[in-house]
Short mmCIF file of C-alpha atoms in Angstrom, two decimals:
data_model
loop_
_atom_site.label_atom_id
_atom_site.label_comp_id
_atom_site.label_asym_id
_atom_site.label_seq_id
_atom_site.Cartn_x
_atom_site.Cartn_y
_atom_site.Cartn_z
CA MET A 1 189.65 106.24 44.96
CA SER A 2 185.56 106.54 44.41
CA ASP A 3 184.51 102.97 43.52
CA HIS A 4 182.28 104.51 41.20
CA ALA A 5 185.11 106.00 38.99
CA ALA A 6 186.21 102.62 38.02
CA THR A 7 186.39 101.03 34.59
CA SER A 8 185.10 98.06 34.06
CA ASP A 9 188.54 96.16 32.71
CA HIS A 10 189.39 96.96 36.63
CA ASP A 11 185.79 94.50 38.03
CA ASP A 12 184.92 90.95 37.93
CA HIS A 13 183.17 91.24 34.62
CA ALA A 14 186.49 91.77 32.60
CA GLY A 15 187.17 89.37 29.77
CA HIS A 16 182.38 89.24 29.31
CA ASP A 17 182.51 90.89 26.07
CA PRO A 18 178.71 89.95 23.82
CA ALA A 19 180.42 87.15 22.33
CA ASP A 20 181.35 85.35 25.61
CA ILE A 21 177.76 86.30 27.14
CA ASP A 22 175.92 84.70 23.74
CA LYS A 23 178.43 80.91 24.03
CA HIS A 24 177.89 81.51 28.02
CA VAL A 25 174.29 81.72 27.27
CA ARG A 26 174.29 78.57 24.32
CA VAL A 27 175.69 76.70 27.88
CA TYR A 28 173.21 77.48 29.91
CA ILE A 29 171.07 76.23 28.05
CA MET A 30 172.53 72.90 27.45
CA VAL A 31 172.81 72.97 31.21
CA PHE A 32 168.54 73.20 31.78
CA VAL A 33 168.58 70.39 29.18
CA ALA A 34 169.75 67.71 31.39
CA LEU A 35 168.77 69.23 34.82
CA MET A 36 165.48 68.46 32.98
CA VAL A 37 166.50 65.02 31.34
CA LEU A 38 168.08 64.10 34.98
CA THR A 39 164.98 65.38 36.82
CA ILE A 40 163.00 62.47 35.00
CA VAL A 41 165.92 59.63 35.46
CA THR A 42 166.26 61.04 38.99
CA VAL A 43 161.74 60.55 39.08
CA ALA A 44 162.44 57.08 36.56
CA VAL A 45 164.74 55.44 38.52
CA SER A 46 162.55 55.85 41.25
CA ARG A 47 159.55 53.80 40.03
CA PHE A 48 161.82 50.50 39.75
CA HIS A 49 161.34 49.93 43.39
CA LEU A 50 165.06 49.18 44.07
CA SER A 51 166.82 48.65 47.40
CA VAL A 52 167.50 51.14 49.64
CA PRO A 53 171.21 51.31 49.23
CA VAL A 54 170.82 50.78 45.77
CA ALA A 55 167.97 53.64 45.89
CA VAL A 56 170.06 55.88 47.76
CA SER A 57 173.09 55.41 45.95
CA VAL A 58 171.59 55.88 42.29
CA ALA A 59 169.45 59.66 43.84
CA LEU A 60 172.98 60.74 45.34
CA LEU A 61 174.56 60.73 42.51
CA VAL A 62 172.01 62.06 40.28
CA ALA A 63 171.88 64.66 42.82
CA THR A 64 175.34 65.56 43.05
CA ILE A 65 175.86 65.65 39.22
CA LYS A 66 173.65 68.47 39.36
CA GLY A 67 174.15 69.96 41.78
CA ALA A 68 177.97 69.98 40.23
CA LEU A 69 176.24 71.37 36.85
CA VAL A 70 174.15 74.32 39.00
CA ALA A 71 177.22 75.69 41.06
CA SER A 72 180.47 75.02 37.63
CA TYR A 73 177.64 76.72 35.25
CA PHE A 74 175.13 78.54 37.12
CA MET A 75 177.20 79.38 39.75
CA HIS A 76 180.44 80.02 37.78
CA LEU A 77 182.15 77.71 39.62
CA MET A 78 183.98 76.60 36.48
CA SER A 79 184.99 80.18 36.23
CA GLU A 80 185.80 81.57 39.05
CA LYS A 81 188.89 82.55 41.16
CA LYS A 82 190.76 80.98 43.24
CA LEU A 83 190.12 81.63 46.49
CA ILE A 84 186.47 81.22 46.47
CA LEU A 85 188.04 78.21 44.86
CA ALA A 86 190.15 76.98 48.48
CA VAL A 87 186.51 78.66 49.97
CA MET A 88 184.16 76.19 48.44
CA ALA A 89 186.69 72.80 48.59
CA LEU A 90 187.02 73.46 52.99
CA THR A 91 183.43 73.93 52.64
CA VAL A 92 182.20 70.82 51.25
CA ALA A 93 185.75 69.22 53.11
CA PHE A 94 183.62 70.04 56.34
CA PHE A 95 180.01 69.44 55.06
CA ILE A 96 181.55 65.83 55.17
CA VAL A 97 182.81 65.52 58.26
CA LEU A 98 179.62 66.56 59.43
CA LEU A 99 177.35 64.14 57.52
CA ALA A 100 179.62 61.60 58.51
CA LEU A 101 179.00 61.91 62.25
CA PRO A 102 176.06 60.27 62.69
CA VAL A 103 177.64 57.39 60.31
CA LEU A 104 180.94 57.27 63.19
CA THR A 105 177.96 57.68 66.34
CA HIS A 106 175.85 54.11 65.27
CA SER A 107 179.09 52.10 64.03
CA ASN A 108 179.47 52.51 68.36
CA GLY A 109 182.77 53.99 69.01
CA TYR A 110 184.87 50.68 67.28
CA TRP A 111 187.82 52.14 65.52
CA ILE A 112 188.57 53.29 69.60
CA PRO A 113 191.47 51.01 70.69
CA GLN A 114 190.07 49.69 73.42
CA PRO A 115 193.04 48.43 76.19
CA ALA A 116 193.58 45.65 76.91
CA GLY A 117 191.17 42.83 78.61
CA GLU A 118 188.06 45.64 78.03
CA THR A 119 185.14 45.54 76.51
CA PRO A 120 184.65 47.39 73.59
CA ALA A 121 181.27 50.12 73.31
CA HIS A 122 180.08 48.57 70.91
CA GLU A 123 180.09 44.80 72.47
CA ALA A 124 179.22 45.57 75.97
CA PRO A 125 176.13 45.17 77.17
CA ALA A 126 173.42 47.23 76.27
CA HIS A 127 172.10 47.96 80.47
CA PRO A 128 174.81 46.58 82.55
CA GLN A 129 173.97 45.58 86.05
CA MET B 1 180.21 108.27 51.99
CA ASP B 2 181.08 104.95 48.82
CA ILE B 3 181.42 102.27 50.42
CA PRO B 4 184.80 100.79 49.00
CA TYR B 5 185.03 97.57 46.59
CA THR B 6 181.27 97.03 44.96
CA VAL B 7 182.86 97.15 41.67
CA ALA B 8 186.33 97.32 41.88
CA VAL B 9 187.74 95.04 43.01
CA ARG B 10 190.24 94.08 45.94
CA ARG B 11 193.86 93.63 45.82
CA ASP B 12 194.60 91.09 48.00
CA THR B 13 191.08 88.93 46.93
CA GLY B 14 190.89 89.64 43.53
CA LEU B 15 187.59 90.13 44.47
CA ASN B 16 184.64 92.64 44.84
CA ASN B 17 183.85 92.64 48.40
CA GLY B 18 180.25 91.56 47.76
CA LYS B 19 181.20 88.29 45.66
CA ILE B 20 183.22 87.23 48.71
CA GLY B 21 180.58 87.75 51.23
CA ILE B 22 178.61 86.22 49.25
CA TRP B 23 180.19 82.70 49.06
CA LEU B 24 181.21 83.36 52.50
CA PHE B 25 177.88 83.40 53.14
CA LEU B 26 176.99 80.70 51.07
CA ALA B 27 179.37 78.59 53.37
CA SER B 28 177.87 79.38 56.60
CA GLU B 29 174.43 78.39 54.53
CA VAL B 30 176.01 74.99 52.96
CA MET B 31 177.15 74.36 57.23
CA LEU B 32 173.67 74.66 58.07
CA PHE B 33 171.45 72.79 55.53
CA GLY B 34 174.70 70.63 56.29
CA ALA B 35 173.58 70.11 59.78
CA LEU B 36 169.79 69.41 58.96
CA PHE B 37 170.89 66.42 56.67
CA ALA B 38 173.45 64.92 58.93
CA SER B 39 170.19 65.36 61.68
CA TYR B 40 167.99 62.84 58.71
CA ILE B 41 170.26 61.15 58.44
CA LEU B 42 170.99 60.09 62.57
CA ILE B 43 167.05 59.60 63.05
CA ARG B 44 165.91 57.41 59.44
CA THR B 45 169.09 54.96 60.03
CA GLY B 46 168.40 55.06 64.51
CA SER B 47 164.71 55.00 63.79
CA PRO B 48 162.70 50.49 63.67
CA SER B 49 160.72 52.29 60.27
CA TRP B 50 161.10 54.66 57.86
CA PRO B 51 158.05 55.66 55.39
CA ARG B 52 158.96 55.82 51.72
CA GLY B 53 158.89 58.87 51.32
CA ASP B 54 156.49 58.38 47.68
CA THR B 55 154.38 56.62 50.01
CA VAL B 56 153.02 60.09 52.21
CA LEU B 57 154.32 63.32 50.34
CA ASP B 58 153.15 63.91 46.81
CA TYR B 59 156.15 63.36 44.66
CA ARG B 60 154.87 63.99 40.99
CA LEU B 61 153.61 68.17 42.59
CA ALA B 62 157.84 67.87 44.22
CA THR B 63 158.92 66.58 40.62
CA PHE B 64 156.62 69.44 39.23
CA ASN B 65 158.18 71.85 42.44
CA THR B 66 161.79 70.73 40.66
CA ILE B 67 161.16 72.08 36.78
CA VAL B 68 159.79 74.97 38.16
CA LEU B 69 163.03 75.60 40.36
CA ILE B 70 165.33 74.54 37.87
CA THR B 71 163.13 77.13 35.40
CA SER B 72 164.32 79.68 37.77
CA SER B 73 167.86 79.40 38.16
CA VAL B 74 167.77 79.48 34.32
CA THR B 75 166.17 82.96 34.17
CA MET B 76 168.38 84.71 36.92
CA VAL B 77 171.27 83.25 35.36
CA MET B 78 169.54 84.83 32.04
CA ALA B 79 168.25 87.71 33.80
CA TRP B 80 172.19 88.45 34.41
CA ALA B 81 173.80 87.54 30.96
CA SER B 82 170.97 90.45 30.27
CA LEU B 83 171.99 92.54 32.15
CA MET B 84 176.34 92.18 30.44
CA ARG B 85 174.62 92.67 27.59
CA ARG B 86 173.52 96.50 28.50
CA ARG B 87 170.09 94.60 27.56
CA PHE B 88 168.22 96.98 30.94
CA GLY B 89 164.42 95.40 29.71
CA THR B 90 165.02 91.97 29.09
CA PHE B 91 166.30 91.91 31.92
CA ARG B 92 163.81 93.01 33.89
CA MET B 93 161.46 90.55 32.69
CA TYR B 94 163.40 87.72 33.33
CA MET B 95 163.87 88.74 37.12
CA ALA B 96 159.59 89.01 36.89
CA ALA B 97 160.08 85.00 35.85
CA THR B 98 162.45 83.96 38.13
CA VAL B 99 160.17 86.06 40.76
CA LEU B 100 156.97 85.01 39.33
CA LEU B 101 158.03 80.98 39.69
CA GLY B 102 159.26 81.49 42.80
CA GLY B 103 155.79 82.44 43.72
CA VAL B 104 154.69 79.73 42.08
CA PHE B 105 157.01 77.12 44.12
CA LEU B 106 155.78 78.55 47.10
CA VAL B 107 151.83 78.01 46.35
CA VAL B 108 152.32 74.71 45.70
CA LYS B 109 154.25 74.33 48.39
CA TYR B 110 150.99 75.94 50.59
CA PHE B 111 149.10 73.39 49.26
CA GLU B 112 151.10 70.32 49.72
CA TYR B 113 151.61 71.77 53.69
CA SER B 114 147.84 72.13 53.63
CA HIS B 115 146.92 68.71 52.16
CA HIS B 116 148.65 66.98 55.98
CA LEU B 117 148.20 69.32 57.82
CA HIS B 118 145.00 69.15 57.57
CA LEU B 119 145.22 65.14 57.46
CA GLY B 120 146.75 65.55 61.25
CA GLU B 121 150.28 65.13 59.74
CA TYR B 122 151.83 68.12 62.10
CA PRO B 123 155.68 68.00 63.03
CA SER B 124 154.34 65.91 66.26
CA HIS B 125 153.22 63.23 63.64
CA SER B 126 156.34 61.29 63.50
CA ASN B 127 160.67 61.43 63.02
CA PHE B 128 160.00 61.56 59.12
CA PHE B 129 157.27 64.47 59.31
CA ALA B 130 159.14 65.93 61.60
CA ILE B 131 162.17 66.61 59.27
CA TYR B 132 160.08 67.10 56.61
CA TYR B 133 159.18 70.25 57.68
CA THR B 134 162.39 71.41 59.59
CA LEU B 135 164.25 71.73 56.46
CA THR B 136 161.17 71.92 53.76
CA GLY B 137 160.07 74.62 55.76
CA LEU B 138 163.48 76.45 56.21
CA HIS B 139 164.38 76.42 53.34
CA MET B 140 161.32 77.92 51.98
CA LEU B 141 162.26 80.42 54.08
CA HIS B 142 164.87 80.61 51.96
CA VAL B 143 163.36 80.83 48.24
CA LEU B 144 160.72 83.79 50.71
CA GLY B 145 163.87 85.68 51.50
CA GLY B 146 165.22 85.33 47.96
CA MET B 147 161.97 86.74 46.04
CA VAL B 148 161.82 89.79 48.29
CA VAL B 149 165.91 90.09 46.86
CA ASN B 150 164.80 89.85 43.39
CA ALA B 151 161.67 91.78 43.39
CA TYR B 152 164.15 94.55 45.11
CA PHE B 153 166.50 94.80 42.09
CA TRP B 154 163.03 94.17 39.89
CA GLY B 155 161.81 97.50 40.88
CA PRO B 156 163.38 99.51 43.09
CA GLY B 157 166.34 97.96 43.69
CA ALA B 158 166.76 98.58 39.88
CA LYS B 159 167.17 102.34 39.56
CA LEU B 160 171.23 102.69 40.48
CA TYR B 161 171.30 101.35 37.07
CA GLU B 162 170.69 104.19 35.98
CA THR B 163 173.74 105.75 38.12
CA ASN B 164 175.86 102.89 37.95
CA PRO B 165 175.02 100.11 35.83
CA VAL B 166 178.16 97.53 36.77
CA TRP B 167 177.21 97.38 40.98
CA PHE B 168 173.71 96.44 39.61
CA THR B 169 174.72 93.83 37.16
CA ASN B 170 176.89 92.61 40.97
CA ARG B 171 174.65 93.29 42.74
CA VAL B 172 171.73 90.58 40.73
CA GLU B 173 174.65 88.35 40.08
CA HIS B 174 175.17 87.54 44.14
CA SER B 175 171.76 86.72 45.02
CA GLY B 176 171.96 85.15 41.71
CA LEU B 177 175.05 83.46 42.96
CA PHE B 178 171.97 82.63 46.44
CA TRP B 179 169.11 81.84 44.81
CA HIS B 180 171.07 78.59 42.35
CA PHE B 181 171.77 78.14 46.15
CA VAL B 182 168.79 77.74 47.32
CA ASP B 183 168.11 75.43 43.92
CA LEU B 184 170.94 73.48 44.30
CA VAL B 185 169.36 72.17 48.49
CA TRP B 186 166.34 71.51 46.10
CA ILE B 187 168.25 68.95 44.19
CA PHE B 188 169.17 67.59 47.36
CA LEU B 189 165.41 68.10 48.96
CA PHE B 190 163.26 66.46 46.24
CA PRO B 191 165.19 62.87 46.69
CA THR B 192 166.09 62.93 49.76
CA LEU B 193 162.56 63.29 51.81
CA TYR B 194 160.07 61.78 48.54
CA LEU B 195 161.80 59.71 46.88
CA LEU B 196 164.01 57.19 48.50
#
């Protein structure tokens, strides 16, 4: 069957009547306002010159909330099919592993069990003679 | 020959091919930017000293650009909503606004880059500027790519609306997903590079 012959009842937009879209538009406006407020919050908090760990935590928390709003509402992840959600959940899991790699690198291998009598990598001298 | 499943959904995925395609592409993009963010963490935590972003970069320009990009995300989703309401004229207005806002973002970036290059702050200047140009440069290319696709749908690509409005609406939705992703990346780049 040609795709052109498919009716809108069989496409991804099934169930989006005009009233439904009007409701969506109101949500978009609210999300827009929330994103603007959170942008101001991000900049305002940075003006307090907090310690680096606190500043990083706050900035990433606010950025994560903003990112979640964009993904959930503008990208419609809230109402997306399970297959898309599964793909993105897998992606996020790998993304977290990717970001954890530098942290593991800096911990210098302390989590690796060492045989008795051997010096753990992180306690070994930097330039053994 | 017709391209299959541009409008109709596949029985196995429950989606049209364009939708699953763009999401898989975005998954690969997440990993691309993830690798660069991981590099940033590695370089920053391994460096004996690291400048606060706002001491070397203009955070006010970046804040302005954040507002521009978020606004463009709203105009993009409104363009799609206009097509869903079968209001083609409104669609073109919102799509034009989206492309123009992307242009504003790039112009601001041009002034920002020019300023730093004029001061001799090239990528080779420091680790900070190396990762700054890499991350923002790649993001800028994405903005440019998104603008080209959106401009196509505003202009010559819009002819499809006359023959197959549902397919055209799907295409705009997919380019919108990419555009929102570009916005999402900037939401994380902005505090990481300019404020911390």
